[in-house]
Coordinates of C-alpha atoms and ligand atoms in Angstrom, one line a residue:
X929 CA -18.2 5.7 12.9
X930 CA -18.6 8.7 10.7
X931 CA -15.3 10.4 10.9
X932 CA -13.4 10.2 7.6
X933 CA -9.9 8.6 7.6
X934 CA -7.1 9.5 5.2
X935 CA -5.4 6.6 3.4
X936 CA -2.2 6.8 1.3
X937 CA -2.4 4.1 -1.4
X938 CA 0.9 3.0 -2.9
X939 CA 0.2 0.2 -5.5
X940 CA 3.9 -0.3 -6.3
X941 CA 5.2 -2.8 -8.9
X942 CA 4.2 -6.0 -10.8
X943 CA 0.9 -7.4 -9.6
X944 CA 0.7 -4.6 -6.9
X945 CA -1.5 -2.3 -8.9
X946 CA -3.8 -5.1 -10.0
X947 CA -4.5 -6.4 -6.6
X948 CA -4.6 -3.0 -4.9
X949 CA -7.2 -1.9 -7.5
X950 CA -9.5 -4.8 -6.2
X951 CA -8.9 -3.9 -2.6
X952 CA -9.7 -0.2 -3.3
X953 CA -12.9 -1.4 -5.1
X954 CA -13.9 -3.3 -1.9
X955 CA -13.3 -0.1 0.2
X956 CA -15.5 1.8 -2.2
X957 CA -18.2 -0.8 -1.8
X958 CA -18.0 -0.4 2.0
X959 CA -18.7 3.3 1.7
X960 CA -22.2 2.3 0.3
X961 CA -22.9 -0.6 2.6
X962 CA -21.3 0.4 5.9
X963 CA -20.8 4.1 5.6
X964 CA -17.0 3.7 5.7
X965 CA -15.7 7.2 4.9
X966 CA -12.2 7.1 3.5
X967 CA -10.2 9.7 1.5
X968 CA -7.8 7.8 -0.7
X969 CA -4.7 9.5 -2.2
X970 CA -2.6 7.5 -4.7
X971 CA 1.2 7.7 -4.9
X972 CA 3.1 6.3 -7.9
X973 CA 6.2 5.3 -5.9
X974 CA 7.9 2.2 -7.4
X975 CA 10.2 0.9 -10.1
X976 CA 8.9 3.1 -12.9
X977 CA 9.4 6.3 -11.0
X978 CA 12.7 5.1 -9.8
X979 CA 13.9 4.3 -13.3
X980 CA 12.6 7.6 -14.8
X981 CA 13.4 10.1 -12.0
X982 CA 15.9 8.3 -9.7
X983 CA 13.4 8.8 -6.9
X984 CA 12.4 5.9 -4.6
X985 CA 10.9 7.3 -1.3
X986 CA 10.6 11.0 -2.1
X987 CA 12.2 13.5 0.3
X988 CA 9.8 14.5 3.0
X989 CA 7.6 11.5 2.4
X990 CA 7.8 10.1 5.9
X991 CA 6.8 13.3 7.7
X992 CA 4.0 13.9 5.1
X993 CA 2.7 10.4 5.7
X994 CA 2.7 10.7 9.4
X995 CA 1.1 14.1 9.5
X996 CA -1.4 13.8 6.7
X997 CA -2.5 10.2 6.7
X998 CA -4.1 7.7 9.2
X999 CA -2.9 4.6 7.3
X1000 CA -1.0 3.4 4.2
X1001 CA -2.2 0.6 1.9
X1002 CA 0.7 -0.7 -0.2
X1003 CA 0.9 -3.3 -2.9
X1004 CA 4.3 -4.9 -3.6
X1005 CA 7.7 -3.6 -4.6
X1006 CA 10.3 -5.4 -6.8
X1007 CA 11.1 -5.3 -10.5
X1008 CA 13.5 -7.2 -12.6
X1009 CA 14.7 -3.9 -14.2
X1010 CA 16.1 -2.9 -10.8
X1011 CA 18.3 -5.9 -9.8
X1012 CA 19.6 -4.2 -6.7
X1013 CA 16.0 -3.9 -5.4
X1014 CA 17.1 -0.5 -4.1
X1015 CA 13.8 1.3 -4.6
X1016 CA 11.9 -1.5 -2.8
X1017 CA 14.2 -1.3 0.1
X1018 CA 14.1 2.5 0.3
X1019 CA 10.3 2.5 0.2
X1020 CA 9.3 -0.4 2.3
X1021 CA 12.1 -0.5 4.9
X1022 CA 12.1 3.3 4.8
X1023 CA 8.5 3.4 5.9
X1024 CA 8.8 0.5 8.4
X1025 CA 11.9 2.0 10.1
X1026 CA 11.2 5.6 9.5
X1027 CA 7.7 5.4 11.0
X1028 CA 8.9 3.1 13.7
X1029 CA 6.3 0.4 12.8
X1030 CA 7.5 -2.0 15.4
X1031 CA 4.7 -4.6 15.2
X1032 CA 4.5 -6.9 12.2
X1033 CA 1.1 -8.4 12.6
X1034 CA 0.3 -11.5 10.6
X1035 CA -3.1 -13.2 11.0
X1036 CA -3.0 -16.9 10.2
X1037 CA -6.7 -17.9 9.7
X1038 CA -8.0 -20.8 7.6
X1039 CA -10.9 -19.5 5.6
X1040 CA -11.8 -22.9 4.0
X1041 CA -10.7 -26.3 5.1
X1042 CA -9.9 -27.2 1.5
X1043 CA -7.1 -24.6 1.4
X1044 CA -4.7 -26.0 4.0
X1045 CA -2.1 -28.6 3.1
X1046 CA -2.7 -30.3 6.4
X1047 CA -5.0 -33.3 6.5
X1048 CA -8.3 -33.4 8.3
X1049 CA -8.3 -29.9 9.6
X1050 CA -11.3 -27.6 10.2
X1051 CA -11.4 -23.8 10.0
X1052 CA -11.3 -23.5 13.8
X1053 CA -8.0 -25.5 13.9
X1054 CA -6.0 -22.7 12.3
X1055 CA -6.8 -19.4 13.7
X1056 CA -4.0 -17.4 15.4
X1057 CA -2.0 -14.2 15.0
X1058 CA 1.7 -13.7 15.0
X1059 CA 3.4 -10.6 16.5
X1060 CA 6.8 -10.3 14.9
X1061 CA 9.2 -7.6 16.1
X1062 CA 9.8 -5.4 13.1
X1063 CA 12.6 -3.0 13.9
X1064 CA 15.5 -4.7 15.4
X1065 CA 16.8 -8.3 16.0
X1066 CA 18.9 -10.0 13.3
X1067 CA 17.8 -7.5 10.7
X1068 CA 19.5 -4.4 12.2
X1069 CA 22.3 -4.6 9.7
X1070 CA 25.1 -4.7 12.3
X1071 CA 28.1 -6.9 11.6
X1072 CA 31.1 -6.9 9.2
X1073 CA 33.8 -8.8 7.5
X1074 CA 37.4 -9.4 8.4
X1075 CA 39.8 -10.7 5.7
X1076 CA 37.0 -10.7 3.2
X1077 CA 37.7 -12.9 0.1
X1078 CA 40.5 -14.9 1.7
X1079 CA 40.4 -18.4 3.2
X1080 CA 40.6 -16.8 6.6
X1081 CA 37.5 -14.7 6.1
X1082 CA 35.4 -13.9 9.1
X1083 CA 31.8 -12.6 8.8
X1084 CA 30.0 -11.4 11.9
X1085 CA 26.2 -10.8 11.9
X1086 CA 24.9 -9.3 15.1
X1087 CA 21.5 -9.3 16.6
X1088 CA 20.1 -6.3 18.4
X1089 CA 17.6 -6.6 21.3
X1090 CA 16.8 -3.5 23.2
X1091 CA 14.9 -3.7 26.5
X1092 CA 12.4 -1.1 25.1
X1093 CA 12.0 -2.9 21.8
X1094 CA 11.4 -6.3 23.4
X1095 CA 9.0 -5.0 25.9
X1096 CA 6.8 -3.1 23.5
X1097 CA 6.3 -6.0 21.1
X1098 CA 5.4 -8.4 24.0
X1099 CA 3.1 -5.8 25.5
X1100 CA 1.4 -5.4 22.1
X1101 CA 0.8 -9.2 21.9
X1102 CA -0.8 -9.3 25.3
X1103 CA -2.9 -6.2 24.7
X1104 CA -4.2 -7.8 21.5
X1105 CA -5.0 -11.0 23.4
X1106 CA -7.0 -9.1 26.0
X1107 CA -8.9 -7.0 23.4
X1108 CA -9.7 -10.1 21.3
X1109 CA -10.6 -12.5 24.2
X1110 CA -7.6 -14.7 23.4
X1111 CA -6.5 -16.7 26.4
X1112 CA -2.9 -17.7 25.6
X1113 CA 0.2 -15.9 24.3
X1114 CA 3.1 -18.2 23.2
X1115 CA 6.6 -16.8 22.9
X1116 CA 9.0 -18.5 20.5
X1117 CA 12.7 -18.1 21.1
X1118 CA 16.0 -20.0 21.2
X1119 CA 17.0 -18.9 24.7
X1120 CA 18.6 -22.3 25.4
X1121 CA 21.5 -21.3 23.1
X1122 CA 21.1 -17.6 22.5
X1123 CA 21.8 -16.8 26.1
X1124 CA 21.9 -13.0 26.1
X1125 CA 19.1 -11.9 23.8
X1126 CA 17.1 -15.0 24.8
X1127 CA 17.5 -14.2 28.5
X1128 CA 16.2 -10.6 28.0
X1129 CA 13.2 -11.9 26.1
X1130 CA 12.5 -14.5 28.8
X1131 CA 12.7 -11.9 31.6
X1132 CA 10.6 -9.3 29.9
X1133 CA 8.0 -11.9 28.8
X1134 CA 7.5 -13.0 32.4
X1135 CA 7.3 -9.4 33.6
X1136 CA 4.7 -8.3 31.0
X1137 CA 2.7 -11.5 31.4
X1138 CA 2.3 -10.8 35.2
X1139 CA 0.3 -7.6 34.2
X1140 CA -2.2 -9.7 32.3
X1141 CA -4.2 -11.9 34.7
X1142 CA -6.2 -14.6 33.0
X1143 CA -4.0 -14.8 29.9
X1144 CA -1.7 -17.8 29.9
X1145 CA 1.9 -17.1 29.1
X1146 CA 3.3 -20.0 27.2
X1147 CA 6.8 -20.6 25.9
X1148 CA 8.3 -22.8 23.2
X1149 CA 11.6 -23.0 21.5
X1150 CA 11.2 -21.9 18.0
X1151 CA 12.3 -25.2 16.4
X1152 CA 9.7 -27.0 18.5
X1153 CA 7.1 -24.4 17.5
X1154 CA 7.8 -25.0 13.8
X1155 CA 7.0 -28.7 14.4
X1156 CA 3.9 -28.1 16.5
X1157 CA 2.5 -25.5 14.0
X1158 CA 2.2 -28.4 11.6
X1159 CA 1.2 -31.1 14.0
X1160 CA -1.2 -29.2 16.2
X1161 CA -1.8 -25.6 15.1
X1162 CA -5.0 -25.4 17.1
X1163 CA -3.0 -24.7 20.3
X1164 CA -2.0 -21.3 19.1
X1165 CA -3.9 -18.1 19.7
X1166 CA -1.3 -15.3 19.8
X1167 CA 2.4 -15.9 19.0
X1168 CA 5.2 -13.4 19.7
X1169 CA 8.7 -13.7 18.3
X1170 CA 11.7 -11.7 17.3
X1171 CA 12.2 -10.4 13.8
X1172 CA 14.0 -13.5 12.4
X1173 CA 12.0 -16.2 14.0
X1174 CA 8.8 -14.2 13.3
X1175 CA 9.8 -14.0 9.6
X1176 CA 10.2 -17.7 9.3
X1177 CA 7.1 -18.7 11.3
X1178 CA 4.8 -16.4 9.4
X1179 CA 5.7 -17.9 6.1
X1180 CA 4.9 -21.3 7.6
X1181 CA 1.7 -19.8 8.8
X1182 CA 0.9 -18.5 5.3
X1183 CA 1.4 -22.0 3.9
X1184 CA -1.0 -23.4 6.6
X1185 CA -3.7 -21.0 5.6
X1186 CA -3.5 -21.7 1.9
X1187 CA -0.6 -19.8 0.4
X1188 CA 0.9 -16.4 -0.3
X1189 CA -2.0 -15.2 -2.4
X1190 CA -4.1 -15.1 0.8
X1191 CA -1.8 -13.7 3.4
X1192 CA -2.3 -10.2 4.8
X1193 CA -0.1 -8.1 7.1
X1194 CA 0.1 -4.9 9.1
X1195 CA 3.2 -2.9 10.1
X1196 CA 1.9 -1.1 13.1
X1197 CA 2.8 1.5 15.7
X1198 CA -0.4 1.8 17.8
X1199 CA -1.9 5.3 17.5
X1200 CA 0.3 6.3 14.6
X1201 CA 0.2 6.1 10.8
X1202 CA 0.6 2.4 10.1
X1203 CA 1.3 0.4 6.9
X1204 CA -0.8 -2.5 5.6
X1205 CA 0.4 -4.7 2.8
X1206 CA -0.2 -8.2 1.4
X1207 CA 2.6 -10.6 2.2
X1208 CA 3.4 -11.6 -1.3
X1209 CA 5.8 -9.8 -3.6
X1210 CA 5.3 -8.3 -7.1
X1211 CA 5.3 -11.7 -8.8
X1212 CA 6.7 -10.4 -12.2
X1213 CA 5.7 -13.4 -14.2
X1214 CA 2.0 -12.8 -13.4
X1215 CA 2.1 -9.0 -13.8
X1216 CA -0.3 -7.5 -16.4
X1217 CA -2.2 -10.7 -17.0
X1218 CA -5.1 -10.1 -14.6
X1219 CA -4.5 -13.5 -12.9
X1220 CA -3.1 -12.6 -9.5
X1221 CA -5.1 -13.4 -6.5
X1222 CA -6.5 -10.2 -4.9
X1223 CA -7.5 -11.9 -1.6
X1224 CA -4.2 -11.1 0.2
X1225 CA -4.8 -7.4 -0.6
X1226 CA -8.4 -7.4 0.2
X1227 CA -7.8 -9.1 3.6
X1228 CA -5.1 -6.5 4.1
X1229 CA -7.7 -3.8 3.6
X1230 CA -9.8 -5.5 6.2
X1231 CA -6.9 -5.4 8.7
X1232 CA -6.5 -1.7 8.0
X1233 CA -10.2 -1.1 8.6
X1234 CA -10.0 -2.9 11.9
X1235 CA -7.0 -0.8 12.9
X1236 CA -9.0 2.4 12.0
X1237 CA -11.9 1.2 14.2
X1238 CA -14.3 0.0 11.4
X1239 CA -14.7 -3.4 13.0
X1240 CA -18.0 -4.4 11.3
X1241 CA -16.8 -3.5 7.9
X1242 CA -13.6 -5.5 8.5
X1243 CA -15.7 -8.5 9.5
X1244 CA -17.9 -8.1 6.4
X1245 CA -14.9 -8.4 4.2
X1246 CA -13.7 -11.6 5.8
X1247 CA -17.2 -13.1 5.6
X1248 CA -17.4 -12.2 1.9
X1249 CA -14.0 -13.6 1.2
X1250 CA -14.8 -16.9 2.9
X1251 CA -18.1 -17.0 1.0
X1252 CA -16.4 -16.5 -2.4
X1253 CA -13.8 -19.2 -1.5
X1254 CA -16.5 -21.6 -0.3
X1255 CA -18.3 -21.2 -3.7
X1256 CA -15.0 -21.7 -5.5
X1257 CA -15.2 -18.2 -7.0
X1258 CA -11.4 -17.8 -6.9
X1259 CA -8.3 -17.2 -9.1
X1260 CA -6.3 -20.1 -10.4
X1261 CA -3.8 -20.4 -7.5
X1262 CA -6.8 -21.5 -5.4
X1263 CA -8.1 -23.9 -8.0
X1264 CA -10.7 -21.5 -9.5
X1265 CA -10.8 -20.0 -13.0
X1266 CA -11.6 -16.3 -12.3
X1267 CA -9.4 -13.3 -13.3
X1268 CA -8.2 -10.9 -10.7
X1269 CA -11.0 -8.5 -11.5
X1270 CA -13.7 -11.2 -11.4
X1271 CA -12.4 -12.5 -8.1
X1272 CA -12.5 -9.0 -6.6
X1273 CA -16.1 -8.6 -8.0
X1274 CA -17.2 -11.9 -6.5
X1275 CA -16.1 -10.6 -3.1
X1276 CA -17.6 -7.1 -3.5
X1277 CA -21.0 -8.7 -4.6
X1278 CA -21.1 -10.6 -1.2
X1279 CA -20.7 -7.5 0.9
Ligands
NAD1261 N1 6.6 -6.9 0.4 C1 7.0 -6.9 -0.8 O1 6.8 -5.9 -1.5 C2 7.8 -8.1 -1.4 C3 7.7 -9.3 -0.7 C4 8.3 -10.4 -1.3 C5 9.0 -10.2 -2.5 N2 9.1 -9.0 -3.1 C6 9.7 -8.8 -4.4 O2 8.8 -9.3 -5.4 C7 9.6 -9.8 -6.5 C8 9.2 -11.3 -6.7 O3 9.6 -12.1 -5.6 P1 9.2 -13.6 -5.4 O4 8.9 -14.2 -6.7 O5 10.3 -14.2 -4.5 O6 7.9 -13.6 -4.5 P2 6.4 -13.4 -4.9 O7 5.6 -13.3 -3.7 O8 6.3 -12.2 -5.8 O9 6.0 -14.7 -5.7 C9 6.3 -16.0 -5.2 C10 5.3 -17.0 -5.8 O10 4.0 -16.8 -5.3 C11 3.1 -16.6 -6.4 N3 2.2 -15.5 -6.0 C12 2.6 -14.4 -5.2 N4 1.6 -13.6 -5.0 C13 0.5 -14.1 -5.7 C14 -0.8 -13.7 -5.9 N5 -1.3 -12.6 -5.4 N6 -1.6 -14.5 -6.6 C15 -1.2 -15.7 -7.2 N7 0.1 -16.1 -7.0 C16 0.9 -15.3 -6.3 C17 3.9 -16.2 -7.6 O11 3.4 -16.7 -8.8 C18 5.2 -16.9 -7.3 O12 5.2 -18.2 -7.8 C19 11.0 -9.6 -6.1 O13 11.5 -8.4 -6.7 C20 11.0 -9.5 -4.6 O14 12.1 -8.8 -4.1 C21 8.4 -7.9 -2.5

């Protein structure tokens, strides 16, 4: 692939700039080794800009991103000087909603048997992806208070499930399964008690599954899935769930693969400018100390490359990361002694 892709890089706050610097270093290395041509443009959106200029997501940013860039690589947002977290919400939720990034894709892949808290597991036992619906569900902000602050207070919190929203996330999960030779898609819900939204998800799941011959459509209640993910994670290949359940299951997934420092994610609308970010936050106590684990960001860059069609380069990153971890060339959170920069270099050297 020779065509150059345009990437907006938004390092953000806290450890964001430190880990994104390492991910960018890996992308630069891939230019030499794999001919990956990327044009990177950095944006200084984050707490500093917000505090100085009162600007979080600049005006016109969304149309600029969607017209001028193929993908966005972001670090983390959140700063103790902004207790409301307003800028982080504006920037991250602004991009996820404003660009209609309806797929939250979270791979859960064990890169080294040592990293999982589960006993007697091999790498192949933990290798699945979660498709979390990213634009509606319980996070739509609908609801309200009656008699707030009184003993008779009533709070309602609504969940939004549109036919179109449910269908497109389930379709995306099956498309992924077909493209990646995965044979089973498991949907998690709570349709035994959530009778309306759950009913819609059930009907649509069966309809979509019927279009994918050869891929098993499996269903589990989300509480059972949380248990099975710990007892027998090897049964999962592709999981699809609504926003709330997906949020919870993917954190469990991050724990199974070795922790937040390793977890990568994509916020995707196929064919459009999509956003890739490590799962962890800005970890203010670690910021500026060159100790944060850059692997989550580096694997995020690998996901971005796969999205952009650079499959071999993406695989080369994963192999290099697994090699560095196997040789214990890691930061402290994984039991090593390397700095952020050294851990990034250990990966770059292996590409
Ligand atoms: N997507 C995002 O930008 C995002 C996500 C979560 C939290 N946040 C924000 O980040 C700030 C801190 O939140 P938090 O402390 O709850 O979550 P966090 O992910 O920043 O940190 C949680 C724990 O994980 C550890 N950790 C996280 N990333 C690590 C890494 N790369 N290497 C080593 N250790 C790592 C931290 O030391 C901490 O103990 C808050 O402002 C929060 O709102 C942002």
